[in-house]
């Protein structure tokens, strides 16, 4: 089963959000909001698109609304990936 890990998300975000301006994603900061971490909505949107292409899935707009922290985002993405694997 495919699963998106925190390290994977960090790598993708650095591509779209800029490495020098953003906070390192660690377990300690997973519950902070994206803007508190230095990521804007465009970075998160581009990250979502990159994940869709990498895993060949469609992530709906609800993900962007509910996935307002790295932890929630990962949970939602992995829920989609898990349901896809169960089919």
PDB file of N, CA and C in Angstrom:
ATOM      1  N   UNK A   1       0.841  -1.178   0.000  1.00  0.00           N
ATOM      2  CA  UNK A   1       0.000   0.000   0.000  1.00  0.00           C
ATOM      3  C   UNK A   1       0.890   1.246   0.000  1.00  0.00           C
ATOM      4  N   UNK A   2       0.503   2.207  -0.783  1.00  0.00           N
ATOM      5  CA  UNK A   2       1.218   3.479  -0.802  1.00  0.00           C
ATOM      6  C   UNK A   2       0.783   4.316   0.384  1.00  0.00           C
ATOM      7  N   UNK A   3       1.738   5.036   0.928  1.00  0.00           N
ATOM      8  CA  UNK A   3       1.465   5.898   2.079  1.00  0.00           C
ATOM      9  C   UNK A   3       2.385   7.104   1.976  1.00  0.00           C
ATOM     10  N   UNK A   4       1.847   8.259   2.267  1.00  0.00           N
ATOM     11  CA  UNK A   4       2.638   9.480   2.275  1.00  0.00           C
ATOM     12  C   UNK A   4       3.146   9.711   3.692  1.00  0.00           C
ATOM     13  N   UNK A   5       4.440   9.774   3.843  1.00  0.00           N
ATOM     14  CA  UNK A   5       5.057   9.982   5.151  1.00  0.00           C
ATOM     15  C   UNK A   5       5.441  11.455   5.312  1.00  0.00           C
ATOM     16  N   UNK A   6       5.730  11.844   6.529  1.00  0.00           N
ATOM     17  CA  UNK A   6       6.099  13.224   6.818  1.00  0.00           C
ATOM     18  C   UNK A   6       7.337  13.649   6.021  1.00  0.00           C
ATOM     19  N   UNK A   7       8.300  12.769   5.888  1.00  0.00           N
ATOM     20  CA  UNK A   7       9.515  13.095   5.116  1.00  0.00           C
ATOM     21  C   UNK A   7       9.178  13.340   3.642  1.00  0.00           C
ATOM     22  N   UNK A   8       8.249  12.549   3.097  1.00  0.00           N
ATOM     23  CA  UNK A   8       7.818  12.747   1.704  1.00  0.00           C
ATOM     24  C   UNK A   8       7.148  14.107   1.546  1.00  0.00           C
ATOM     25  N   UNK A   9       6.249  14.414   2.474  1.00  0.00           N
ATOM     26  CA  UNK A   9       5.544  15.694   2.427  1.00  0.00           C
ATOM     27  C   UNK A   9       6.529  16.853   2.531  1.00  0.00           C
ATOM     28  N   UNK A  10       7.515  16.730   3.384  1.00  0.00           N
ATOM     29  CA  UNK A  10       8.528  17.776   3.543  1.00  0.00           C
ATOM     30  C   UNK A  10       9.269  18.017   2.228  1.00  0.00           C
ATOM     31  N   UNK A  11       9.676  16.940   1.568  1.00  0.00           N
ATOM     32  CA  UNK A  11      10.391  17.073   0.288  1.00  0.00           C
ATOM     33  C   UNK A  11       9.540  17.777  -0.758  1.00  0.00           C
ATOM     34  N   UNK A  12       8.282  17.384  -0.861  1.00  0.00           N
ATOM     35  CA  UNK A  12       7.390  17.981  -1.864  1.00  0.00           C
ATOM     36  C   UNK A  12       7.141  19.448  -1.536  1.00  0.00           C
ATOM     37  N   UNK A  13       6.900  19.762  -0.282  1.00  0.00           N
ATOM     38  CA  UNK A  13       6.663  21.156   0.109  1.00  0.00           C
ATOM     39  C   UNK A  13       7.865  22.039  -0.171  1.00  0.00           C
ATOM     40  N   UNK A  14       9.041  21.510   0.012  1.00  0.00           N
ATOM     41  CA  UNK A  14      10.250  22.310  -0.242  1.00  0.00           C
ATOM     42  C   UNK A  14      10.377  22.664  -1.719  1.00  0.00           C
ATOM     43  N   UNK A  15       9.916  21.804  -2.575  1.00  0.00           N
ATOM     44  CA  UNK A  15       9.942  22.100  -4.004  1.00  0.00           C
ATOM     45  C   UNK A  15       9.036  23.283  -4.302  1.00  0.00           C
ATOM     46  N   UNK A  16       7.825  23.281  -3.742  1.00  0.00           N
ATOM     47  CA  UNK A  16       6.820  24.284  -4.060  1.00  0.00           C
ATOM     48  C   UNK A  16       6.823  25.474  -3.116  1.00  0.00           C
ATOM     49  N   UNK A  17       7.299  25.299  -1.899  1.00  0.00           N
ATOM     50  CA  UNK A  17       7.223  26.385  -0.930  1.00  0.00           C
ATOM     51  C   UNK A  17       8.516  27.134  -0.733  1.00  0.00           C
ATOM     52  N   UNK A  18       9.587  26.600  -1.227  1.00  0.00           N
ATOM     53  CA  UNK A  18      10.876  27.249  -1.050  1.00  0.00           C
ATOM     54  C   UNK A  18      11.533  26.802   0.245  1.00  0.00           C
ATOM     55  N   UNK A  19      12.667  26.208   0.129  1.00  0.00           N
ATOM     56  CA  UNK A  19      13.345  25.614   1.283  1.00  0.00           C
ATOM     57  C   UNK A  19      13.774  26.662   2.312  1.00  0.00           C
ATOM     58  N   UNK A  20      14.243  27.797   1.861  1.00  0.00           N
ATOM     59  CA  UNK A  20      14.822  28.758   2.794  1.00  0.00           C
ATOM     60  C   UNK A  20      13.779  29.505   3.616  1.00  0.00           C
ATOM     61  N   UNK A  21      12.542  29.575   3.163  1.00  0.00           N
ATOM     62  CA  UNK A  21      11.537  30.358   3.872  1.00  0.00           C
ATOM     63  C   UNK A  21      10.679  29.529   4.807  1.00  0.00           C
ATOM     64  N   UNK A  22      10.773  28.227   4.783  1.00  0.00           N
ATOM     65  CA  UNK A  22       9.822  27.383   5.484  1.00  0.00           C
ATOM     66  C   UNK A  22      10.471  26.593   6.615  1.00  0.00           C
ATOM     67  N   UNK A  23       9.645  26.279   7.587  1.00  0.00           N
ATOM     68  CA  UNK A  23      10.077  25.552   8.773  1.00  0.00           C
ATOM     69  C   UNK A  23      10.245  24.075   8.448  1.00  0.00           C
ATOM     70  N   UNK A  24      11.212  23.446   9.072  1.00  0.00           N
ATOM     71  CA  UNK A  24      11.401  22.001   8.941  1.00  0.00           C
ATOM     72  C   UNK A  24      10.201  21.291   9.559  1.00  0.00           C
ATOM     73  N   UNK A  25       9.571  20.395   8.797  1.00  0.00           N
ATOM     74  CA  UNK A  25       8.435  19.641   9.327  1.00  0.00           C
ATOM     75  C   UNK A  25       8.961  18.505  10.188  1.00  0.00           C
ATOM     76  N   UNK A  26       8.622  18.561  11.449  1.00  0.00           N
ATOM     77  CA  UNK A  26       8.983  17.519  12.404  1.00  0.00           C
ATOM     78  C   UNK A  26       7.730  17.130  13.168  1.00  0.00           C
ATOM     79  N   UNK A  27       7.831  16.083  13.960  1.00  0.00           N
ATOM     80  CA  UNK A  27       6.703  15.661  14.790  1.00  0.00           C
ATOM     81  C   UNK A  27       6.217  16.811  15.679  1.00  0.00           C
ATOM     82  N   UNK A  28       7.112  17.626  16.147  1.00  0.00           N
ATOM     83  CA  UNK A  28       6.773  18.694  17.083  1.00  0.00           C
ATOM     84  C   UNK A  28       5.930  19.804  16.469  1.00  0.00           C
ATOM     85  N   UNK A  29       6.039  20.017  15.168  1.00  0.00           N
ATOM     86  CA  UNK A  29       5.314  21.126  14.539  1.00  0.00           C
ATOM     87  C   UNK A  29       4.168  20.661  13.644  1.00  0.00           C
ATOM     88  N   UNK A  30       3.860  19.390  13.659  1.00  0.00           N
ATOM     89  CA  UNK A  30       2.813  18.864  12.773  1.00  0.00           C
ATOM     90  C   UNK A  30       1.427  19.429  13.019  1.00  0.00           C
ATOM     91  N   UNK A  31       1.186  19.981  14.211  1.00  0.00           N
ATOM     92  CA  UNK A  31      -0.140  20.497  14.532  1.00  0.00           C
ATOM     93  C   UNK A  31      -0.263  22.011  14.368  1.00  0.00           C
ATOM     94  N   UNK A  32       0.788  22.640  13.842  1.00  0.00           N
ATOM     95  CA  UNK A  32       0.723  24.067  13.542  1.00  0.00           C
ATOM     96  C   UNK A  32       0.072  24.258  12.173  1.00  0.00           C
ATOM     97  N   UNK A  33      -0.613  25.386  12.014  1.00  0.00           N
ATOM     98  CA  UNK A  33      -1.247  25.685  10.735  1.00  0.00           C
ATOM     99  C   UNK A  33      -0.185  25.993   9.680  1.00  0.00           C
ATOM    100  N   UNK A  34      -0.564  25.748   8.421  1.00  0.00           N
ATOM    101  CA  UNK A  34       0.378  25.964   7.315  1.00  0.00           C
ATOM    102  C   UNK A  34       1.009  27.346   7.361  1.00  0.00           C
ATOM    103  N   UNK A  35       0.186  28.391   7.553  1.00  0.00           N
ATOM    104  CA  UNK A  35       0.758  29.742   7.534  1.00  0.00           C
ATOM    105  C   UNK A  35       1.719  29.988   8.695  1.00  0.00           C
ATOM    106  N   UNK A  36       1.509  29.316   9.818  1.00  0.00           N
ATOM    107  CA  UNK A  36       2.445  29.428  10.937  1.00  0.00           C
ATOM    108  C   UNK A  36       3.795  28.800  10.593  1.00  0.00           C
ATOM    109  N   UNK A  37       3.761  27.856   9.664  1.00  0.00           N
ATOM    110  CA  UNK A  37       4.980  27.167   9.242  1.00  0.00           C
ATOM    111  C   UNK A  37       5.656  27.849   8.055  1.00  0.00           C
ATOM    112  N   UNK A  38       5.024  28.896   7.519  1.00  0.00           N
ATOM    113  CA  UNK A  38       5.614  29.623   6.409  1.00  0.00           C
ATOM    114  C   UNK A  38       5.142  29.181   5.039  1.00  0.00           C
ATOM    115  N   UNK A  39       4.116  28.329   4.978  1.00  0.00           N
ATOM    116  CA  UNK A  39       3.587  27.863   3.697  1.00  0.00           C
ATOM    117  C   UNK A  39       2.283  28.571   3.384  1.00  0.00           C
ATOM    118  N   UNK A  40       2.173  29.084   2.174  1.00  0.00           N
ATOM    119  CA  UNK A  40       0.927  29.724   1.778  1.00  0.00           C
ATOM    120  C   UNK A  40       0.011  28.723   1.073  1.00  0.00           C
ATOM    121  N   UNK A  41      -1.204  29.160   0.768  1.00  0.00           N
ATOM    122  CA  UNK A  41      -2.190  28.256   0.166  1.00  0.00           C
ATOM    123  C   UNK A  41      -1.743  27.771  -1.216  1.00  0.00           C
ATOM    124  N   UNK A  42      -1.010  28.574  -1.943  1.00  0.00           N
ATOM    125  CA  UNK A  42      -0.522  28.159  -3.255  1.00  0.00           C
ATOM    126  C   UNK A  42       0.476  27.008  -3.125  1.00  0.00           C
ATOM    127  N   UNK A  43       1.345  27.076  -2.139  1.00  0.00           N
ATOM    128  CA  UNK A  43       2.301  25.987  -1.904  1.00  0.00           C
ATOM    129  C   UNK A  43       1.578  24.684  -1.593  1.00  0.00           C
ATOM    130  N   UNK A  44       0.540  24.778  -0.758  1.00  0.00           N
ATOM    131  CA  UNK A  44      -0.222  23.585  -0.391  1.00  0.00           C
ATOM    132  C   UNK A  44      -0.992  23.059  -1.602  1.00  0.00           C
ATOM    133  N   UNK A  45      -1.545  23.957  -2.413  1.00  0.00           N
ATOM    134  CA  UNK A  45      -2.262  23.551  -3.623  1.00  0.00           C
ATOM    135  C   UNK A  45      -1.321  22.850  -4.603  1.00  0.00           C
ATOM    136  N   UNK A  46      -0.142  23.390  -4.806  1.00  0.00           N
ATOM    137  CA  UNK A  46       0.820  22.773  -5.712  1.00  0.00           C
ATOM    138  C   UNK A  46       1.329  21.450  -5.159  1.00  0.00           C
ATOM    139  N   UNK A  47       1.477  21.361  -3.867  1.00  0.00           N
ATOM    140  CA  UNK A  47       1.867  20.109  -3.218  1.00  0.00           C
ATOM    141  C   UNK A  47       0.797  19.049  -3.440  1.00  0.00           C
ATOM    142  N   UNK A  48      -0.459  19.443  -3.293  1.00  0.00           N
ATOM    143  CA  UNK A  48      -1.577  18.525  -3.520  1.00  0.00           C
ATOM    144  C   UNK A  48      -1.550  18.001  -4.949  1.00  0.00           C
ATOM    145  N   UNK A  49      -1.337  18.879  -5.915  1.00  0.00           N
ATOM    146  CA  UNK A  49      -1.247  18.463  -7.312  1.00  0.00           C
ATOM    147  C   UNK A  49      -0.100  17.506  -7.560  1.00  0.00           C
ATOM    148  N   UNK A  50       1.016  17.758  -6.926  1.00  0.00           N
ATOM    149  CA  UNK A  50       2.174  16.879  -7.065  1.00  0.00           C
ATOM    150  C   UNK A  50       1.874  15.490  -6.505  1.00  0.00           C
ATOM    151  N   UNK A  51       1.193  15.444  -5.360  1.00  0.00           N
ATOM    152  CA  UNK A  51       0.817  14.162  -4.756  1.00  0.00           C
ATOM    153  C   UNK A  51      -0.167  13.422  -5.662  1.00  0.00           C
ATOM    154  N   UNK A  52      -1.102  14.151  -6.241  1.00  0.00           N
ATOM    155  CA  UNK A  52      -2.067  13.527  -7.161  1.00  0.00           C
ATOM    156  C   UNK A  52      -1.354  12.860  -8.330  1.00  0.00           C
ATOM    157  N   UNK A  53      -0.370  13.540  -8.882  1.00  0.00           N
ATOM    158  CA  UNK A  53       0.369  12.973 -10.013  1.00  0.00           C
ATOM    159  C   UNK A  53       1.230  11.788  -9.582  1.00  0.00           C
ATOM    160  N   UNK A  54       1.897  11.923  -8.457  1.00  0.00           N
ATOM    161  CA  UNK A  54       2.796  10.861  -7.989  1.00  0.00           C
ATOM    162  C   UNK A  54       2.045   9.569  -7.682  1.00  0.00           C
ATOM    163  N   UNK A  55       0.884   9.699  -7.031  1.00  0.00           N
ATOM    164  CA  UNK A  55       0.136   8.518  -6.603  1.00  0.00           C
ATOM    165  C   UNK A  55      -1.050   8.191  -7.518  1.00  0.00           C
ATOM    166  N   UNK A  56      -1.239   8.992  -8.570  1.00  0.00           N
ATOM    167  CA  UNK A  56      -2.332   8.791  -9.521  1.00  0.00           C
ATOM    168  C   UNK A  56      -3.687   8.714  -8.807  1.00  0.00           C
ATOM    169  N   UNK A  57      -3.964   9.741  -7.993  1.00  0.00           N
ATOM    170  CA  UNK A  57      -5.231   9.857  -7.268  1.00  0.00           C
ATOM    171  C   UNK A  57      -5.787  11.260  -7.479  1.00  0.00           C
ATOM    172  N   UNK A  58      -7.059  11.411  -7.166  1.00  0.00           N
ATOM    173  CA  UNK A  58      -7.687  12.718  -7.193  1.00  0.00           C
ATOM    174  C   UNK A  58      -8.037  13.102  -5.762  1.00  0.00           C
ATOM    175  N   UNK A  59      -7.502  14.214  -5.311  1.00  0.00           N
ATOM    176  CA  UNK A  59      -7.755  14.717  -3.965  1.00  0.00           C
ATOM    177  C   UNK A  59      -8.677  15.923  -4.086  1.00  0.00           C
ATOM    178  N   UNK A  60      -9.846  15.840  -3.481  1.00  0.00           N
ATOM    179  CA  UNK A  60     -10.822  16.910  -3.662  1.00  0.00           C
ATOM    180  C   UNK A  60     -10.491  18.145  -2.831  1.00  0.00           C
ATOM    181  N   UNK A  61     -11.235  19.217  -3.074  1.00  0.00           N
ATOM    182  CA  UNK A  61     -11.009  20.489  -2.410  1.00  0.00           C
ATOM    183  C   UNK A  61     -11.188  20.429  -0.908  1.00  0.00           C
ATOM    184  N   UNK A  62     -11.955  19.461  -0.429  1.00  0.00           N
ATOM    185  CA  UNK A  62     -12.153  19.303   1.009  1.00  0.00           C
ATOM    186  C   UNK A  62     -10.815  19.075   1.708  1.00  0.00           C
ATOM    187  N   UNK A  63      -9.921  18.422   1.023  1.00  0.00           N
ATOM    188  CA  UNK A  63      -8.600  18.156   1.593  1.00  0.00           C
ATOM    189  C   UNK A  63      -7.896  19.454   1.962  1.00  0.00           C
ATOM    190  N   UNK A  64      -8.007  20.445   1.089  1.00  0.00           N
ATOM    191  CA  UNK A  64      -7.354  21.718   1.367  1.00  0.00           C
ATOM    192  C   UNK A  64      -8.004  22.442   2.533  1.00  0.00           C
ATOM    193  N   UNK A  65      -9.311  22.299   2.668  1.00  0.00           N
ATOM    194  CA  UNK A  65     -10.005  22.966   3.763  1.00  0.00           C
ATOM    195  C   UNK A  65      -9.760  22.269   5.097  1.00  0.00           C
ATOM    196  N   UNK A  66      -9.868  20.951   5.115  1.00  0.00           N
ATOM    197  CA  UNK A  66      -9.728  20.193   6.356  1.00  0.00           C
ATOM    198  C   UNK A  66      -8.273  19.912   6.703  1.00  0.00           C
ATOM    199  N   UNK A  67      -7.416  19.840   5.710  1.00  0.00           N
ATOM    200  CA  UNK A  67      -5.996  19.551   5.928  1.00  0.00           C
ATOM    201  C   UNK A  67      -5.213  20.805   6.222  1.00  0.00           C
ATOM    202  N   UNK A  68      -5.595  21.521   7.267  1.00  0.00           N
ATOM    203  CA  UNK A  68      -5.005  22.818   7.568  1.00  0.00           C
ATOM    204  C   UNK A  68      -3.710  22.749   8.384  1.00  0.00           C
ATOM    205  N   UNK A  69      -3.316  21.544   8.746  1.00  0.00           N
ATOM    206  CA  UNK A  69      -2.026  21.317   9.407  1.00  0.00           C
ATOM    207  C   UNK A  69      -1.361  20.121   8.714  1.00  0.00           C
ATOM    208  N   UNK A  70      -0.070  19.972   8.829  1.00  0.00           N
ATOM    209  CA  UNK A  70       0.584  18.813   8.212  1.00  0.00           C
ATOM    210  C   UNK A  70      -0.001  17.480   8.690  1.00  0.00           C
ATOM    211  N   UNK A  71      -0.312  17.360   9.978  1.00  0.00           N
ATOM    212  CA  UNK A  71      -0.848  16.101  10.498  1.00  0.00           C
ATOM    213  C   UNK A  71      -2.202  15.777   9.854  1.00  0.00           C
ATOM    214  N   UNK A  72      -3.093  16.759   9.816  1.00  0.00           N
ATOM    215  CA  UNK A  72      -4.414  16.530   9.208  1.00  0.00           C
ATOM    216  C   UNK A  72      -4.286  16.252   7.713  1.00  0.00           C
ATOM    217  N   UNK A  73      -3.414  16.984   7.052  1.00  0.00           N
ATOM    218  CA  UNK A  73      -3.202  16.786   5.617  1.00  0.00           C
ATOM    219  C   UNK A  73      -2.749  15.355   5.342  1.00  0.00           C
ATOM    220  N   UNK A  74      -1.754  14.890   6.094  1.00  0.00           N
ATOM    221  CA  UNK A  74      -1.259  13.518   5.927  1.00  0.00           C
ATOM    222  C   UNK A  74      -2.353  12.492   6.205  1.00  0.00           C
ATOM    223  N   UNK A  75      -3.142  12.709   7.248  1.00  0.00           N
ATOM    224  CA  UNK A  75      -4.226  11.778   7.570  1.00  0.00           C
ATOM    225  C   UNK A  75      -5.223  11.683   6.419  1.00  0.00           C
ATOM    226  N   UNK A  76      -5.592  12.834   5.856  1.00  0.00           N
ATOM    227  CA  UNK A  76      -6.569  12.841   4.769  1.00  0.00           C
ATOM    228  C   UNK A  76      -6.003  12.204   3.499  1.00  0.00           C
ATOM    229  N   UNK A  77      -4.776  12.553   3.156  1.00  0.00           N
ATOM    230  CA  UNK A  77      -4.154  11.953   1.969  1.00  0.00           C
ATOM    231  C   UNK A  77      -4.038  10.444   2.146  1.00  0.00           C
ATOM    232  N   UNK A  78      -3.586  10.003   3.292  1.00  0.00           N
ATOM    233  CA  UNK A  78      -3.404   8.571   3.518  1.00  0.00           C
ATOM    234  C   UNK A  78      -4.733   7.826   3.596  1.00  0.00           C
ATOM    235  N   UNK A  79      -5.781   8.499   4.004  1.00  0.00           N
ATOM    236  CA  UNK A  79      -7.114   7.894   3.966  1.00  0.00           C
ATOM    237  C   UNK A  79      -7.527   7.615   2.512  1.00  0.00           C
ATOM    238  N   UNK A  80      -7.275   8.592   1.642  1.00  0.00           N
ATOM    239  CA  UNK A  80      -7.585   8.406   0.211  1.00  0.00           C
ATOM    240  C   UNK A  80      -6.722   7.278  -0.370  1.00  0.00           C
ATOM    241  N   UNK A  81      -5.444   7.297  -0.062  1.00  0.00           N
ATOM    242  CA  UNK A  81      -4.542   6.265  -0.580  1.00  0.00           C
ATOM    243  C   UNK A  81      -4.941   4.879  -0.045  1.00  0.00           C
ATOM    244  N   UNK A  82      -5.324   4.820   1.216  1.00  0.00           N
ATOM    245  CA  UNK A  82      -5.735   3.554   1.809  1.00  0.00           C
ATOM    246  C   UNK A  82      -7.020   3.019   1.212  1.00  0.00           C
ATOM    247  N   UNK A  83      -7.974   3.900   0.953  1.00  0.00           N
ATOM    248  CA  UNK A  83      -9.232   3.446   0.360  1.00  0.00           C
ATOM    249  C   UNK A  83      -9.024   2.990  -1.077  1.00  0.00           C
ATOM    250  N   UNK A  84      -8.096   3.613  -1.751  1.00  0.00           N
ATOM    251  CA  UNK A  84      -7.788   3.215  -3.120  1.00  0.00           C
ATOM    252  C   UNK A  84      -7.146   1.823  -3.144  1.00  0.00           C
ATOM    253  N   UNK A  85      -6.294   1.549  -2.183  1.00  0.00           N
ATOM    254  CA  UNK A  85      -5.619   0.262  -2.107  1.00  0.00           C
ATOM    255  C   UNK A  85      -6.596  -0.859  -1.725  1.00  0.00           C
ATOM    256  N   UNK A  86      -7.664  -0.485  -1.015  1.00  0.00           N
ATOM    257  CA  UNK A  86      -8.642  -1.485  -0.564  1.00  0.00           C
ATOM    258  C   UNK A  86      -9.554  -1.952  -1.702  1.00  0.00           C
ATOM    259  N   UNK A  87      -9.578  -1.195  -2.791  1.00  0.00           N
ATOM    260  CA  UNK A  87     -10.462  -1.544  -3.916  1.00  0.00           C
ATOM    261  C   UNK A  87      -9.921  -2.687  -4.717  1.00  0.00           C
TER     262      UNK A  87
END
